Coordinates of C-alpha atoms in Angstrom, one line a residue:
Chain F
X36 CA 8.2 -22.6 -40.8
X37 CA 11.6 -24.2 -40.6
X38 CA 10.2 -27.1 -38.6
X39 CA 11.7 -29.5 -41.1
X40 CA 15.0 -29.2 -39.2
X41 CA 13.5 -29.6 -35.8
X42 CA 14.6 -32.8 -34.1
X43 CA 14.6 -33.2 -30.3
X44 CA 18.4 -33.0 -30.1
X45 CA 18.5 -29.9 -32.3
X46 CA 15.7 -28.3 -30.2
X47 CA 17.7 -29.0 -27.0
X48 CA 20.8 -27.5 -28.4
X49 CA 18.9 -24.4 -29.4
X50 CA 17.4 -24.1 -26.0
X51 CA 20.8 -24.3 -24.3
X52 CA 22.2 -21.6 -26.5
X53 CA 19.2 -19.4 -25.9
X54 CA 19.5 -19.8 -22.1
X55 CA 23.2 -18.9 -22.2
X56 CA 23.0 -15.7 -24.3
X57 CA 19.9 -14.5 -22.4
X58 CA 21.7 -15.1 -19.0
X59 CA 24.9 -13.4 -20.2
X60 CA 22.8 -10.4 -21.4
X61 CA 21.1 -9.9 -18.0
X62 CA 24.2 -10.6 -15.9
X63 CA 25.7 -7.4 -17.3
X64 CA 23.5 -5.6 -14.8
X65 CA 24.6 -7.5 -11.7
X66 CA 23.8 -4.8 -9.1
X67 CA 20.3 -4.4 -10.5
X68 CA 19.8 -8.2 -10.3
X69 CA 20.8 -8.1 -6.7
X70 CA 18.4 -5.2 -6.0
X71 CA 15.6 -6.9 -7.8
X72 CA 16.2 -10.1 -5.8
X73 CA 15.9 -8.2 -2.5
X74 CA 12.7 -6.6 -3.7
X75 CA 11.3 -10.0 -4.6
X76 CA 11.8 -11.1 -1.1
X77 CA 10.1 -8.0 0.2
X78 CA 7.1 -8.8 -2.1
X79 CA 6.9 -12.3 -0.8
X80 CA 6.9 -11.0 2.7
X81 CA 4.0 -8.6 1.9
X82 CA 2.2 -11.5 0.3
X83 CA 2.5 -13.5 3.5
X84 CA 1.3 -10.7 5.8
X85 CA -2.4 -11.4 5.1
X86 CA -1.9 -15.1 5.8
X87 CA -0.2 -14.4 9.2
X88 CA -3.1 -12.1 10.1
X89 CA -5.7 -14.7 9.0
X90 CA -4.1 -17.5 11.0
X91 CA -3.6 -15.2 13.9
X92 CA -7.4 -15.2 14.1
X93 CA -8.3 -18.7 12.9
X94 CA -6.8 -22.2 13.1
X95 CA -7.9 -23.3 9.6
X96 CA -9.5 -21.8 6.5
X97 CA -11.8 -24.2 4.6
X98 CA -9.9 -27.1 5.9
X99 CA -6.5 -25.7 5.2
X100 CA -4.1 -25.3 8.1
X101 CA -1.3 -22.7 8.2
X102 CA 1.5 -24.9 6.8
X103 CA -0.8 -26.4 4.2
X104 CA -1.7 -22.9 3.0
X105 CA 2.0 -22.1 2.9
X106 CA 2.5 -25.1 0.6
X107 CA 0.0 -23.7 -1.9
X108 CA 1.7 -20.3 -1.7
X109 CA 5.0 -22.0 -2.3
X110 CA 3.8 -23.5 -5.6
X111 CA 2.2 -20.2 -6.5
X112 CA 5.6 -18.4 -5.9
X113 CA 7.4 -21.0 -8.0
X114 CA 5.0 -20.7 -10.9
X115 CA 4.9 -16.9 -10.7
X116 CA 8.7 -16.9 -10.9
X117 CA 8.5 -18.8 -14.2
X118 CA 5.7 -16.6 -15.4
X119 CA 7.5 -13.4 -14.7
X120 CA 11.0 -14.7 -15.1
X121 CA 10.8 -16.1 -18.6
X122 CA 7.3 -16.5 -20.1
X123 CA 6.1 -12.9 -19.8
X124 CA 9.3 -11.1 -20.8
X125 CA 9.9 -13.4 -23.8
X126 CA 6.4 -13.1 -25.1
X127 CA 6.3 -9.4 -24.6
X128 CA 9.4 -9.4 -26.8
X129 CA 7.4 -11.2 -29.5
X130 CA 4.8 -8.5 -29.5
X131 CA 7.5 -5.9 -29.9
X132 CA 8.8 -8.0 -32.9
X133 CA 5.3 -8.0 -34.5
X134 CA 4.8 -4.3 -34.0
X135 CA 8.2 -3.4 -35.4
X136 CA 8.2 -6.0 -38.2
X137 CA 11.4 -7.7 -36.9
X138 CA 9.7 -11.0 -36.4
X139 CA 10.8 -11.8 -39.9
X140 CA 14.3 -12.2 -38.7
X141 CA 13.2 -14.8 -36.1
X142 CA 11.1 -16.7 -38.7
X143 CA 14.1 -16.9 -41.0
X144 CA 16.2 -18.7 -38.4
X145 CA 16.6 -22.5 -38.9
X146 CA 14.8 -23.5 -35.7
X147 CA 11.2 -23.7 -34.6
X148 CA 10.0 -20.1 -34.2
X149 CA 7.8 -20.8 -31.1
X150 CA 10.8 -22.3 -29.4
X151 CA 13.0 -19.3 -30.3
X152 CA 10.6 -16.7 -29.1
X153 CA 9.5 -18.6 -26.0
X154 CA 12.9 -18.6 -24.2
X155 CA 14.5 -15.5 -25.7
X156 CA 14.5 -13.7 -22.4
X157 CA 15.2 -14.8 -18.8
X158 CA 15.3 -12.6 -15.7
X159 CA 17.7 -14.2 -13.3
X160 CA 16.5 -12.1 -10.4
X161 CA 13.4 -14.3 -10.3
X162 CA 15.7 -17.2 -9.2
X163 CA 15.4 -15.7 -5.8
X164 CA 11.7 -16.5 -5.9
X165 CA 12.5 -20.1 -6.9
X166 CA 14.7 -20.4 -3.8
X167 CA 12.1 -18.7 -1.7
X168 CA 9.4 -21.1 -2.9
X169 CA 11.6 -24.1 -2.0
X170 CA 12.4 -22.6 1.4
X171 CA 8.7 -22.0 2.0
X172 CA 7.7 -25.5 1.0
X173 CA 10.5 -27.0 3.1
X174 CA 9.3 -25.0 6.1
X175 CA 5.7 -26.0 5.6
X176 CA 6.6 -29.7 5.3
X177 CA 8.8 -29.4 8.4
X178 CA 5.9 -27.9 10.4
X179 CA 3.6 -30.7 9.1
X180 CA 6.3 -33.3 10.2
X181 CA 5.8 -34.8 6.8
X182 CA 8.3 -36.4 4.4
X183 CA 6.6 -36.9 1.1
X184 CA 7.0 -40.4 -0.4
X185 CA 8.8 -40.8 -3.7
X186 CA 5.4 -41.4 -5.4
X187 CA 4.0 -38.2 -3.9
X188 CA 7.0 -36.3 -5.1
X189 CA 6.8 -37.7 -8.6
X190 CA 3.1 -36.9 -8.7
X191 CA 3.8 -33.3 -7.5
X192 CA 6.5 -32.9 -10.1
X193 CA 4.3 -34.2 -12.9
X194 CA 1.5 -31.9 -11.9
X195 CA 3.9 -29.0 -11.7
X196 CA 5.0 -29.7 -15.3
X197 CA 1.3 -29.8 -16.3
X198 CA 0.8 -26.5 -14.5
X199 CA 3.7 -24.9 -16.4
X200 CA 2.4 -26.3 -19.7
X201 CA -1.0 -24.7 -19.0
X202 CA 0.5 -21.4 -18.0
X203 CA 2.7 -21.3 -21.1
X204 CA -0.2 -22.4 -23.3
X205 CA -2.4 -19.5 -22.1
X206 CA 0.5 -17.1 -22.8
X207 CA 1.0 -18.5 -26.3
X208 CA -2.8 -18.2 -27.0
X209 CA -2.7 -14.6 -25.9
X210 CA 0.3 -13.9 -28.2
X211 CA -1.5 -15.6 -31.1
X212 CA -4.3 -13.1 -30.6
X213 CA -1.7 -10.4 -30.7
X214 CA -0.8 -11.3 -34.3
X215 CA -4.3 -10.4 -35.3
X216 CA -4.9 -7.4 -33.1
X217 CA -1.6 -5.9 -32.1
X218 CA -2.8 -3.9 -29.1
X219 CA -3.6 -6.8 -26.8
X220 CA -0.2 -7.1 -25.1
X221 CA -1.9 -5.8 -21.9
X222 CA -3.9 -9.0 -21.9
X223 CA -0.8 -10.7 -20.6
X224 CA -0.9 -8.4 -17.5
X225 CA -4.6 -9.0 -17.2
X226 CA -4.0 -12.8 -17.1
X227 CA -1.1 -12.2 -14.6
X228 CA -3.5 -10.4 -12.3
X229 CA -6.1 -13.2 -12.5
X230 CA -3.4 -15.7 -11.8
X231 CA -2.9 -13.9 -8.5
X232 CA -6.0 -15.7 -7.3
X233 CA -4.0 -19.0 -7.6
X234 CA -2.2 -18.1 -4.4
X235 CA -5.1 -19.4 -2.3
X236 CA -6.3 -23.1 -2.2
X237 CA -9.1 -23.4 -4.9
X238 CA -11.5 -24.7 -2.2
X239 CA -12.0 -21.2 -0.9
X240 CA -14.1 -20.4 -4.0
X241 CA -17.7 -21.4 -4.2
X242 CA -20.3 -21.7 -7.0
X243 CA -19.5 -20.3 -10.5
X244 CA -16.0 -19.1 -9.5
X245 CA -15.1 -22.6 -8.3
X246 CA -16.2 -24.1 -11.7
X247 CA -14.4 -21.4 -13.7
X248 CA -11.1 -21.8 -11.8
X249 CA -11.2 -25.6 -12.1
X250 CA -12.2 -26.1 -15.7
X251 CA -12.1 -22.9 -17.8
X252 CA -9.0 -21.2 -16.3
X253 CA -7.6 -24.0 -14.3
X254 CA -6.0 -22.2 -11.4
X255 CA -6.8 -25.2 -9.2
X256 CA -4.7 -27.4 -11.4
X257 CA -1.7 -25.0 -11.1
X258 CA -1.2 -24.7 -7.4
X259 CA -3.8 -26.6 -5.3
X260 CA -3.3 -30.0 -7.0
X261 CA 0.5 -30.1 -6.7
X262 CA 0.1 -29.1 -3.0
X263 CA -2.4 -31.9 -2.5
X264 CA 0.0 -34.3 -4.2
X265 CA 2.7 -33.4 -1.7
X266 CA 0.3 -33.9 1.1
X267 CA -0.6 -37.3 -0.4
X268 CA -4.3 -36.3 -0.7
X269 CA -4.7 -36.0 -4.4
X270 CA -7.0 -38.7 -5.9
X271 CA -5.8 -40.5 -9.0
X272 CA -8.8 -39.5 -11.2
X273 CA -8.2 -35.8 -10.4
X274 CA -4.5 -36.2 -11.2
X275 CA -5.2 -37.9 -14.5
X276 CA -7.9 -35.4 -15.4
X277 CA -5.4 -32.5 -14.7
X278 CA -2.8 -34.1 -17.0
X279 CA -5.3 -34.6 -19.8
X280 CA -6.5 -31.0 -19.4
X281 CA -2.9 -29.8 -19.6
X282 CA -2.4 -31.8 -22.8
X283 CA -5.5 -30.3 -24.4
X284 CA -4.3 -26.8 -23.5
X285 CA -0.9 -27.5 -25.1
X286 CA -2.4 -28.8 -28.3
X287 CA -4.8 -25.9 -28.6
X288 CA -2.1 -23.3 -28.1
X289 CA 0.2 -25.0 -30.6
X290 CA -2.7 -24.9 -33.2
X291 CA -3.4 -21.3 -32.4
X292 CA 0.3 -20.4 -32.8
X293 CA 0.5 -22.2 -36.2
X294 CA -2.7 -20.6 -37.4
X295 CA -1.6 -17.1 -36.5
X296 CA 1.8 -17.7 -38.2
X297 CA 0.0 -18.7 -41.4
X298 CA -1.9 -15.4 -41.2
X299 CA 1.1 -13.4 -40.5
X300 CA 2.3 -11.0 -43.1
X301 CA 5.3 -8.9 -42.2
X302 CA 4.9 -5.2 -41.5
X303 CA 6.1 -4.2 -45.0
X304 CA 3.9 -6.4 -47.1
Chain Z
X227 CA 21.5 22.6 -21.2
X228 CA 22.2 23.8 -17.8
X229 CA 19.6 24.3 -15.1
X230 CA 19.9 28.0 -14.8
X231 CA 19.3 28.6 -18.5
X232 CA 16.3 26.3 -18.2
X233 CA 15.0 28.4 -15.4
X234 CA 15.6 31.5 -17.3
X235 CA 13.8 30.1 -20.4
X236 CA 10.8 29.2 -18.4
X237 CA 10.4 32.7 -17.0
X238 CA 12.0 35.1 -19.4
X239 CA 9.0 35.4 -21.6
X240 CA 7.3 37.3 -18.8
X241 CA 9.8 40.0 -19.6
X242 CA 9.4 42.2 -16.6
X243 CA 11.9 45.1 -16.7
X244 CA 12.1 44.9 -12.9
X245 CA 12.2 41.2 -12.1
X246 CA 12.6 40.4 -8.5
X247 CA 12.2 36.8 -7.8
X248 CA 8.9 37.1 -5.9
X249 CA 7.2 38.9 -8.7
X250 CA 8.5 36.3 -11.2
X251 CA 7.2 33.5 -9.1
X252 CA 3.8 35.1 -8.7
X253 CA 3.3 35.8 -12.4
X254 CA 4.6 32.3 -13.2
X255 CA 2.0 30.9 -11.0
X256 CA -0.9 33.0 -12.5
X257 CA 0.5 32.0 -15.9
X258 CA 0.3 28.3 -14.9
X259 CA -3.2 28.8 -13.7
X260 CA -4.2 30.3 -17.0
X261 CA -2.6 27.4 -18.8
X262 CA -4.3 24.8 -16.6
X263 CA -7.6 24.4 -18.7
X264 CA -5.5 23.8 -21.8
X265 CA -3.3 21.3 -20.0
X266 CA -6.3 19.5 -18.6
X267 CA -7.8 19.3 -22.0
X268 CA -4.8 17.8 -23.7
X269 CA -4.4 15.4 -20.8
X270 CA -7.9 14.4 -21.2
X271 CA -7.5 13.8 -24.9
X272 CA -4.3 11.7 -24.2
X273 CA -6.3 9.6 -21.8
X274 CA -9.0 9.1 -24.3
X275 CA -6.4 8.0 -26.9
X276 CA -5.2 5.3 -24.5
X277 CA -8.6 4.3 -23.3
X278 CA -8.0 0.6 -23.9
X279 CA -4.8 0.6 -21.9
X280 CA -6.4 2.5 -19.0
X281 CA -9.4 0.1 -18.9
X282 CA -7.0 -2.9 -18.8
X283 CA -4.8 -1.2 -16.2
X284 CA -7.9 -0.7 -14.1
X285 CA -8.9 -4.4 -14.5
X286 CA -5.4 -5.4 -13.4
X287 CA -5.8 -3.6 -10.1
X288 CA -7.4 -6.6 -8.4
X289 CA -5.5 -7.2 -5.2
X290 CA -8.4 -6.1 -3.0
X291 CA -10.5 -8.7 -4.8
X292 CA -7.9 -11.4 -4.2
X293 CA -7.8 -10.5 -0.5
X294 CA -11.6 -10.4 -0.4
X295 CA -11.7 -14.0 -1.8
X296 CA -9.6 -15.1 1.2
X297 CA -11.4 -13.2 3.9
X298 CA -14.8 -14.1 2.6
X299 CA -13.8 -17.7 3.0
X300 CA -12.5 -17.0 6.5
X301 CA -15.7 -15.1 7.5
X302 CA -17.9 -17.9 6.2
X303 CA -17.6 -19.6 9.6
X304 CA -18.4 -16.4 11.6
X305 CA -17.3 -12.8 11.8
X306 CA -13.6 -11.9 12.3
X307 CA -12.9 -9.1 14.7
X308 CA -16.2 -7.5 13.9
X309 CA -16.0 -8.1 10.1
X310 CA -18.7 -10.2 8.6
X311 CA -18.6 -11.4 5.0
X312 CA -20.6 -8.2 4.1
X313 CA -18.2 -6.1 6.1
X314 CA -15.2 -7.5 4.2
X315 CA -17.0 -7.0 0.9
X316 CA -17.7 -3.3 1.8
X317 CA -14.2 -2.8 2.9
X318 CA -12.4 -4.2 -0.1
X319 CA -14.8 -2.7 -2.7
X320 CA -14.3 0.7 -1.1
X321 CA -10.5 0.1 -1.1
X322 CA -10.6 -0.8 -4.7
X323 CA -12.6 2.3 -5.6
X324 CA -10.3 4.6 -3.7
X325 CA -7.2 3.0 -5.3
X326 CA -8.7 3.5 -8.7
X327 CA -9.7 7.1 -8.1
X328 CA -6.4 8.2 -6.7
X329 CA -4.0 6.4 -9.0
X330 CA -1.3 8.3 -10.9
X331 CA 1.7 7.3 -12.9
X332 CA 4.0 10.3 -12.8
X333 CA 7.0 8.3 -11.4
X334 CA 7.2 6.1 -14.5
X335 CA 7.1 9.0 -16.9
X336 CA 9.5 11.2 -14.9
X337 CA 12.1 8.5 -14.6
X338 CA 11.8 7.7 -18.3
X339 CA 12.1 11.4 -19.3
X340 CA 15.2 11.8 -17.1
X341 CA 16.9 8.7 -18.4
X342 CA 16.1 9.4 -22.1
X343 CA 16.9 13.1 -21.7
X344 CA 13.5 14.2 -23.0
X345 CA 13.0 16.2 -19.8
X346 CA 14.9 18.9 -21.6
X347 CA 11.9 19.3 -23.9
X348 CA 9.6 19.7 -20.9
X349 CA 11.9 22.3 -19.4
X350 CA 11.8 24.4 -22.6
X351 CA 8.1 24.8 -22.2
X352 CA 6.9 27.9 -20.2
X353 CA 5.4 25.8 -17.5
X354 CA 6.8 23.8 -14.6
X355 CA 7.2 20.1 -15.7
X356 CA 5.7 18.9 -12.4
X357 CA 2.6 21.1 -12.8
X358 CA 2.2 19.8 -16.4
X359 CA 2.5 16.2 -15.1
X360 CA 0.0 16.9 -12.3
X361 CA -2.5 18.3 -14.8
X362 CA -2.1 15.3 -17.1
X363 CA -2.6 12.9 -14.3
X364 CA -5.5 14.7 -12.9
X365 CA -7.2 14.8 -16.3
X366 CA -7.6 11.0 -16.1
X367 CA -9.8 11.2 -13.1
X368 CA -13.1 11.9 -14.9
X369 CA -12.5 9.0 -17.2
X370 CA -11.9 6.8 -14.2
X371 CA -15.1 7.9 -12.6
X372 CA -17.0 6.9 -15.6
X373 CA -15.3 3.6 -16.0
X374 CA -15.9 2.9 -12.2
X375 CA -19.6 3.6 -12.4
X376 CA -20.5 -0.1 -12.6
X377 CA -18.2 -0.8 -9.6
X378 CA -19.8 2.0 -7.6
X379 CA -23.2 0.6 -8.4
X380 CA -22.1 -2.9 -7.1
X381 CA -20.6 -1.3 -4.0
X382 CA -23.8 0.6 -3.2
X383 CA -25.9 -2.4 -3.9
X384 CA -23.9 -4.9 -1.8
X385 CA -22.8 -2.6 1.0
X386 CA -25.7 -0.2 1.3
X387 CA -26.0 -0.8 5.1
X388 CA -22.3 -0.3 5.7
X389 CA -22.1 3.2 4.0
X390 CA -22.2 6.2 6.4
X391 CA -25.2 8.4 6.5
X392 CA -23.4 11.3 8.1
X393 CA -23.3 14.4 5.7
X394 CA -20.3 15.8 7.5
X395 CA -18.3 12.7 6.8
X396 CA -19.5 12.8 3.2
X397 CA -18.2 16.4 3.0
X398 CA -14.8 15.1 4.2
X399 CA -14.7 12.3 1.6
X400 CA -13.8 14.4 -1.5
X401 CA -11.2 16.4 0.5
X402 CA -9.7 13.1 1.7
X403 CA -9.6 11.7 -1.8
X404 CA -7.8 14.8 -3.1
X405 CA -5.4 14.6 -0.2
X406 CA -4.8 11.0 -0.9
X407 CA -4.1 11.7 -4.6
X408 CA -1.8 14.6 -3.7
X409 CA 0.3 12.5 -1.3
X410 CA 0.6 9.7 -3.9
X411 CA 1.5 12.2 -6.5
X412 CA 4.0 13.9 -4.1
X413 CA 5.7 10.5 -3.3
X414 CA 5.9 9.6 -7.0
X415 CA 7.3 13.1 -7.9
X416 CA 9.9 12.8 -5.2
X417 CA 11.0 9.3 -6.2
X418 CA 10.9 10.4 -9.9
X419 CA 13.1 13.4 -9.1
X420 CA 15.5 11.2 -7.3
X421 CA 16.3 9.7 -10.6
X422 CA 18.3 12.8 -11.2
X423 CA 20.6 11.7 -8.3
X424 CA 20.6 7.9 -8.3
X425 CA 20.1 5.3 -11.0
X426 CA 17.8 2.9 -9.2
X427 CA 15.0 5.2 -8.2
X428 CA 12.4 2.8 -9.4
X429 CA 13.7 0.2 -6.8
X430 CA 13.0 2.8 -4.2
X431 CA 9.5 3.2 -5.5
X432 CA 8.9 -0.6 -5.3
X433 CA 10.0 -0.4 -1.7
X434 CA 7.4 2.3 -1.1
X435 CA 4.8 0.1 -2.9
X436 CA 5.6 -2.9 -0.8
X437 CA 5.4 -1.1 2.5
X438 CA 2.3 0.7 1.3
X439 CA 0.6 -2.5 0.5
X440 CA 0.8 -3.6 4.2
X441 CA 0.6 -0.3 6.0
X442 CA -2.1 1.5 4.0
X443 CA -4.8 -1.1 4.5
X444 CA -4.6 -2.2 0.9
X445 CA -4.1 -5.9 1.8
X446 CA -5.5 -6.2 5.3
X447 CA -7.8 -3.7 7.1
X448 CA -5.6 -1.9 9.7
X449 CA -7.9 -2.8 12.6
X450 CA -7.0 -6.5 12.1
X451 CA -3.3 -6.0 12.8
X452 CA -1.9 -6.6 16.3
X453 CA -2.3 -3.4 18.4
X454 CA 1.4 -2.3 18.2
X455 CA 1.6 -2.6 14.5
X456 CA -1.7 -0.8 14.1
X457 CA -0.6 2.1 16.3
X458 CA 2.4 2.6 14.0
X459 CA 0.5 2.2 10.8
X460 CA -2.1 4.8 11.9
X461 CA 0.7 7.5 12.2
X462 CA 2.6 6.9 9.0
X463 CA 1.6 8.6 5.7
X464 CA 0.6 5.3 4.1
X465 CA -2.8 5.2 5.8
X466 CA -3.8 8.6 4.5
X467 CA -3.3 7.5 0.9
X468 CA -6.0 4.8 1.1
X469 CA -7.4 3.6 4.4
X470 CA -8.5 7.1 5.6
X471 CA -11.0 7.8 2.8
X472 CA -12.3 4.2 3.2
X473 CA -12.8 4.7 6.9
X474 CA -14.8 7.9 6.1
X475 CA -17.1 6.2 3.6
X476 CA -17.8 3.3 5.9
X477 CA -18.3 5.6 8.9
X478 CA -15.6 4.1 11.0
X479 CA -14.6 7.4 12.5
X480 CA -16.7 10.1 14.3
X481 CA -17.0 13.7 13.1
X482 CA -14.3 15.0 15.5
X483 CA -11.8 12.3 14.5
X484 CA -12.6 12.9 10.8
X485 CA -11.7 16.5 11.0
X486 CA -8.5 15.8 13.0
X487 CA -7.4 13.1 10.5
X488 CA -8.2 15.4 7.6
X489 CA -5.9 18.0 9.3
X490 CA -3.2 15.3 9.7
X491 CA -3.6 14.2 6.1
X492 CA -3.2 17.7 4.7
X493 CA -0.2 18.3 6.8
X494 CA 1.4 15.3 5.0
X495 CA 0.2 16.8 1.7
X496 CA 2.1 20.1 2.5
X497 CA 5.1 18.2 3.7
X498 CA 5.4 16.1 0.6
X499 CA 4.7 19.1 -1.6
X500 CA 7.5 21.2 0.0
X501 CA 9.8 18.1 -0.2
X502 CA 9.1 17.8 -3.9
X503 CA 9.8 21.4 -4.7
X504 CA 13.0 21.5 -2.7
X505 CA 14.3 18.2 -4.2
X506 CA 13.4 19.4 -7.7
X507 CA 15.3 22.6 -7.3
X508 CA 18.4 20.7 -6.1
X509 CA 18.0 18.2 -9.0
X510 CA 17.7 20.9 -11.6
X511 CA 21.1 22.1 -10.6
X512 CA 22.5 18.7 -11.6
X513 CA 20.5 18.1 -14.7
X514 CA 22.3 18.3 -18.0
X515 CA 20.5 16.8 -21.0
X516 CA 22.4 14.4 -23.2
X517 CA 24.0 16.3 -26.1
X518 CA 23.9 19.5 -24.1

């Protein structure tokens, strides 16, 4: 719907306007944002406690040293900030729209509906997690005495974008299910909790789990591969495979979204 | 509506011509006990209505499994401080089960009711709101037991050798689980009641959750911590909400220690219960529903 007007420039302008209003909305609650930011740091600290205990007992886990493990956790923290900071809240809002029948107002707007709903809400307190992730990665690279080459950095950035695309696609697929059966909004939280496993390097999994987390629900792609790229250890075929996988996920999610929009009849009809 | 009139409403139907406070309290209590079966029934029905949500909520409680994934990989190259791979599996499955049994959600409901003013409705009913909440939360436990059956089976199958054979410890397990639930409920009720005084009570609860993750043995078994941290963690209430029942099931304590710890746990139960009641009374004096 309304995709006839969608051109890249128009899309970008819409995106900018969305980000501005959403930010203005949440910045009304400044004190709360501050509190949430502090809590985010507490959560990160509690997430690191097990790692400190592990490396108090061992020098390496499945070939990952302490700073290398921190690098994976840094990517995980960054992705989780995006997941909880914009993907989840926006898509939960879509479910509320579907339930209340107000999605019609979104569909009537002269911009792509998927774009409109995807960035309708931003939680600025998650910016703290973004900073924490960079600090963690910086600390890890410092401990490794490693300055990534421009090529490594570019590869890591590319893989990070692929990871974001996969994460976002999975969320869109979940939402598309929500159009058919409204009561699956909890599936988002379910996915969020599985995503928690992405905080560890994927090589700690063996057997069936290793296959699932590489190909079906590609957690390996999301955090381990970008970390390997920064370490200059990612092989080219793996990187290309990851990018192709991300493309497939994106296309499938777009198709699922279009299909569920076609099925959608508003609450009153 | 003011607090005193709410208090009056909740007791005046007892209608004693001589109404000294003690008598009122006693008859209010017996009244509450008579209402308990009905409350549990409605609570149970509510849980059944939200079965899908509860099932998914239980699935999202996965942090012990996330930690197990890490420690299983660490223990692949040999035991860590006495924990083999099987030891970690037993520990984290037991942790998951205890967490699922003893969960409650009163803090979310209480803060919402206070913010939206619907607490006034609760106060109009002839039963203490906290008792009603406790009954509703407790009614979910049978459903959880049923849903957890497969997990219990897996736990027994994988960890049969680690489970204690001591009948005395097993007698302590249900008591410790009830104690753990009551401490959790008490903390949640206290934080929820604080919403009558401050706006950001939920932030406080997040703080409790964060500390609890580390100090209750939820993320890491307490005996893996450095000695000094461990000594502190063993004294704080967090341990009694989670680690203590797990230690009993896995036979990590002897009989004497078990009884002493049970005493300590129930002291915390009483402490939190008294704290809840006192804070609630103070809060009721402040409460005025919107539009009242």
